[in-house]
Amino acid sequence: MALVLAPELPVEDWLDALDAQIERSPSFFDGRPVVLDLAALPIEQPNVAGLLHTLHDRGIRIIGTEGAHPSWQGLEPWAPLHANSTRPARPIDVPDEPRQISPNDLTSLVIDQPVRSGQSVVFEKGDVSIIGSVASGAEVIAGGSIHIYGTLRGRAIAGLTGNHHARIFCRRMEAELLAIDGVYQTADDMNAALRGKPAQAWLAGEAMMLATLD
Amino acid sequence: MATVVVVTSGKGGVGKTTSTAALGAALAQQDQNVVVVDFDVGLRNLDLVMGAERRVVFDLINVVQGDAKLPQALIRDKRIDTLSLLPASQTRDKDALTAEGVTRVIDELRDRFDWIICDSPAGIERGATLAMRHADTAVVVTNPEVSSVRDSDRIIGMLDAKTARAEKGERIEKHLLLTRYDGARASRGEMLKTEDVLEILSIPLLGIIPESEEVLRASNLGAPVTIGTPNSPAAKAYFDAARRLRGETLVVKVPPQRRSIMSRLFGRRAVA
């Protein structure tokens, strides 16, 4: 799915409004493909290539154009989309609240209290550090590695988004279940000698390795 | 300034009601103005343990729904006149409790008493969340058993998330009350050690109550152990716990292991 931007005349005013929108929601266009609908511009509009570069400078990723007149120059990098492949959906709501750096933009999460039974900490964007213990019946799920400065009695699930190199570290290993990138091990499968010791877990191929930290 | 205390545990049968009655009576015996409130709607027991079951006319649900005024439903204890009971309804269920009604009743109780001690039902559903809703302090009753400890951990998590204080970004004070502690079983390694329970739950210890005949007998006679047998070890442990709730710092005593005459005679087997 792509966003459609439809510039209107006068182009300067339209750009100002666009800038105001980007100011309010800086990451709105992040990573979103955009199709430029040029149908509202008059045929004699000379500087379409300039407009495209202006948008590109604002970090807007144009993947194609629509409604361009065949006589216009400078559109070669952005070929018109095949007419059958495009079907506009309803206009989408643009978020209006200013977006500060939210926890969503961070790549690590620190929790400075114990994770209690029944609680679930899910953080897909990176590493999770817990200062405290993770109780039996609690779970920590991270896109990256998991660091527990306490006893791990519940579940730790690392490398959620396909990160094969993620690891799980804890000060005391009493885990019910460990998983890294989909490879899991339950308490029964773990080396009993590691119970109660500071330990780490990592993947070697499809095997989960466990070792003490000292 | 009134303090609302919730006595909670998650698991059933660990001693919430017994502890509510004993702590409430102990505080009242220390000249505090106390009300104990039964939130276990449909399975009310606190009236029995308090010995007031034949004096119940109106109950918490009547007050919550506006059918009775608070003073009509409060039952004053015959032995200690600073102790009152607000009983639950036995014929209704927890759905009869409304959030607004509970808020109103607690606010009204705050004007009348120093301590409002809420006896939570077991579980983590509506009754339990409404009982903890307005608490300033929580007494988490736990037996030294793995299942009880895990359920208590779950409840502590909810205390930090679902109470009015937590929602305002304030901390709720949490205390661990270890009940049904059996010194003999603990020494044989059949129960979790106190240190292990404290390490898992990581909240301060309010007291250790020994498993004892006196506690069971007191419940059945309708006299909280702190009234019925005030010199028993269990009653003393509750009196100390009440003083700690009031902010005193006392060393927690681990109940001594009581040994039968036979085990004293044949305590250790000779090494072959």
PDB file of N, CA and C in Angstrom, chain A residues 113-119 133 135-137 151 153 172 176, chain B residues 150 153-154 156-158 160 171 174 196 199-203:
ATOM      1  N   GLN A 113      12.307  -2.460  37.847  1.00  0.00           N
ATOM      2  CA  GLN A 113      11.584  -3.143  38.908  1.00  0.00           C
ATOM      3  C   GLN A 113      11.349  -4.586  38.486  1.00  0.00           C
ATOM      4  N   PRO A 114      11.025  -5.442  39.455  1.00  0.00           N
ATOM      5  CA  PRO A 114      10.842  -6.849  39.094  1.00  0.00           C
ATOM      6  C   PRO A 114       9.683  -7.036  38.123  1.00  0.00           C
ATOM      7  N   VAL A 115       9.777  -8.016  37.248  1.00  0.00           N
ATOM      8  CA  VAL A 115       8.653  -8.371  36.382  1.00  0.00           C
ATOM      9  C   VAL A 115       7.892  -9.468  37.112  1.00  0.00           C
ATOM     10  N   ARG A 116       6.622  -9.162  37.452  1.00  0.00           N
ATOM     11  CA  ARG A 116       5.824 -10.049  38.295  1.00  0.00           C
ATOM     12  C   ARG A 116       5.132 -11.131  37.485  1.00  0.00           C
ATOM     13  N   SER A 117       4.741 -12.188  38.168  1.00  0.00           N
ATOM     14  CA  SER A 117       4.007 -13.274  37.533  1.00  0.00           C
ATOM     15  C   SER A 117       2.797 -12.729  36.784  1.00  0.00           C
ATOM     16  N   GLY A 118       2.605 -13.183  35.554  1.00  0.00           N
ATOM     17  CA  GLY A 118       1.468 -12.721  34.765  1.00  0.00           C
ATOM     18  C   GLY A 118       1.755 -11.496  33.944  1.00  0.00           C
ATOM     19  N   GLN A 119       2.867 -10.813  34.214  1.00  0.00           N
ATOM     20  CA  GLN A 119       3.209  -9.632  33.425  1.00  0.00           C
ATOM     21  C   GLN A 119       4.019 -10.054  32.211  1.00  0.00           C
ATOM     22  N   SER A 133      14.184  -9.240  39.263  1.00  0.00           N
ATOM     23  CA  SER A 133      13.961 -10.626  38.831  1.00  0.00           C
ATOM     24  C   SER A 133      12.747 -10.722  37.914  1.00  0.00           C
ATOM     25  N   ALA A 135       9.648 -13.181  37.408  1.00  0.00           N
ATOM     26  CA  ALA A 135       9.005 -14.221  38.217  1.00  0.00           C
ATOM     27  C   ALA A 135       8.532 -15.394  37.376  1.00  0.00           C
ATOM     28  N   SER A 136       8.303 -16.491  38.058  1.00  0.00           N
ATOM     29  CA  SER A 136       7.663 -17.645  37.449  1.00  0.00           C
ATOM     30  C   SER A 136       6.304 -17.215  36.901  1.00  0.00           C
ATOM     31  N   GLY A 137       6.051 -17.534  35.629  1.00  0.00           N
ATOM     32  CA  GLY A 137       4.784 -17.111  35.037  1.00  0.00           C
ATOM     33  C   GLY A 137       4.831 -15.735  34.406  1.00  0.00           C
ATOM     34  N   THR A 151      17.108 -12.831  39.210  1.00  0.00           N
ATOM     35  CA  THR A 151      16.853 -14.237  38.891  1.00  0.00           C
ATOM     36  C   THR A 151      15.828 -14.333  37.774  1.00  0.00           C
ATOM     37  N   ARG A 153      13.134 -16.547  36.482  1.00  0.00           N
ATOM     38  CA  ARG A 153      12.338 -17.725  36.821  1.00  0.00           C
ATOM     39  C   ARG A 153      11.257 -17.978  35.778  1.00  0.00           C
ATOM     40  N   ARG A 172      20.945 -15.174  37.686  1.00  0.00           N
ATOM     41  CA  ARG A 172      20.649 -16.484  38.243  1.00  0.00           C
ATOM     42  C   ARG A 172      19.660 -17.183  37.334  1.00  0.00           C
ATOM     43  N   GLU A 176      11.916 -20.963  33.126  1.00  0.00           N
ATOM     44  CA  GLU A 176      10.941 -21.962  32.698  1.00  0.00           C
ATOM     45  C   GLU A 176      11.140 -22.275  31.219  1.00  0.00           C
TER      46      GLU A 176
ATOM     47  N   ARG B 150       3.694 -17.714  43.922  1.00  0.00           N
ATOM     48  CA  ARG B 150       3.515 -17.244  42.556  1.00  0.00           C
ATOM     49  C   ARG B 150       2.243 -16.402  42.425  1.00  0.00           C
ATOM     50  N   ASP B 153       2.837 -13.020  43.795  1.00  0.00           N
ATOM     51  CA  ASP B 153       3.626 -12.221  42.862  1.00  0.00           C
ATOM     52  C   ASP B 153       2.723 -11.569  41.809  1.00  0.00           C
ATOM     53  N   ARG B 154       1.755 -12.360  41.339  1.00  0.00           N
ATOM     54  CA  ARG B 154       0.796 -11.850  40.352  1.00  0.00           C
ATOM     55  C   ARG B 154      -0.004 -10.682  40.945  1.00  0.00           C
ATOM     56  N   ILE B 156       0.912  -8.710  43.412  1.00  0.00           N
ATOM     57  CA  ILE B 156       1.771  -7.531  43.598  1.00  0.00           C
ATOM     58  C   ILE B 156       1.867  -6.752  42.289  1.00  0.00           C
ATOM     59  N   GLY B 157       1.981  -7.481  41.185  1.00  0.00           N
ATOM     60  CA  GLY B 157       1.999  -6.820  39.875  1.00  0.00           C
ATOM     61  C   GLY B 157       0.724  -6.026  39.637  1.00  0.00           C
ATOM     62  N   MET B 158      -0.410  -6.589  40.038  1.00  0.00           N
ATOM     63  CA  MET B 158      -1.681  -5.877  39.849  1.00  0.00           C
ATOM     64  C   MET B 158      -1.785  -4.670  40.774  1.00  0.00           C
ATOM     65  N   ASP B 160       0.565  -2.787  41.575  1.00  0.00           N
ATOM     66  CA  ASP B 160       1.371  -1.733  40.965  1.00  0.00           C
ATOM     67  C   ASP B 160       0.764  -1.201  39.678  1.00  0.00           C
ATOM     68  N   ARG B 171       3.303   5.258  44.419  1.00  0.00           N
ATOM     69  CA  ARG B 171       3.566   3.883  44.803  1.00  0.00           C
ATOM     70  C   ARG B 171       2.591   3.482  45.901  1.00  0.00           C
ATOM     71  N   LYS B 174       3.622  -1.988  50.106  1.00  0.00           N
ATOM     72  CA  LYS B 174       3.274  -3.415  50.101  1.00  0.00           C
ATOM     73  C   LYS B 174       4.050  -4.136  51.197  1.00  0.00           C
ATOM     74  N   ASP B 196      13.791 -17.326  50.922  1.00  0.00           N
ATOM     75  CA  ASP B 196      13.455 -17.566  49.520  1.00  0.00           C
ATOM     76  C   ASP B 196      12.188 -16.806  49.131  1.00  0.00           C
ATOM     77  N   GLU B 199      13.029 -13.243  48.796  1.00  0.00           N
ATOM     78  CA  GLU B 199      13.845 -12.982  47.616  1.00  0.00           C
ATOM     79  C   GLU B 199      12.967 -12.963  46.366  1.00  0.00           C
ATOM     80  N   ILE B 200      12.009 -13.893  46.297  1.00  0.00           N
ATOM     81  CA  ILE B 200      11.149 -13.969  45.113  1.00  0.00           C
ATOM     82  C   ILE B 200      10.218 -12.757  45.058  1.00  0.00           C
ATOM     83  N   LEU B 201       9.603 -12.407  46.172  1.00  0.00           N
ATOM     84  CA  LEU B 201       8.581 -11.356  46.138  1.00  0.00           C
ATOM     85  C   LEU B 201       9.178  -9.951  46.307  1.00  0.00           C
ATOM     86  N   SER B 202      10.346  -9.874  46.873  1.00  0.00           N
ATOM     87  CA  SER B 202      11.060  -8.608  47.131  1.00  0.00           C
ATOM     88  C   SER B 202      10.151  -7.462  47.620  1.00  0.00           C
ATOM     89  N   ILE B 203       9.407  -7.746  48.689  1.00  0.00           N
ATOM     90  CA  ILE B 203       8.704  -6.690  49.434  1.00  0.00           C
ATOM     91  C   ILE B 203       9.006  -6.902  50.921  1.00  0.00           C
TER      92      ILE B 203
END
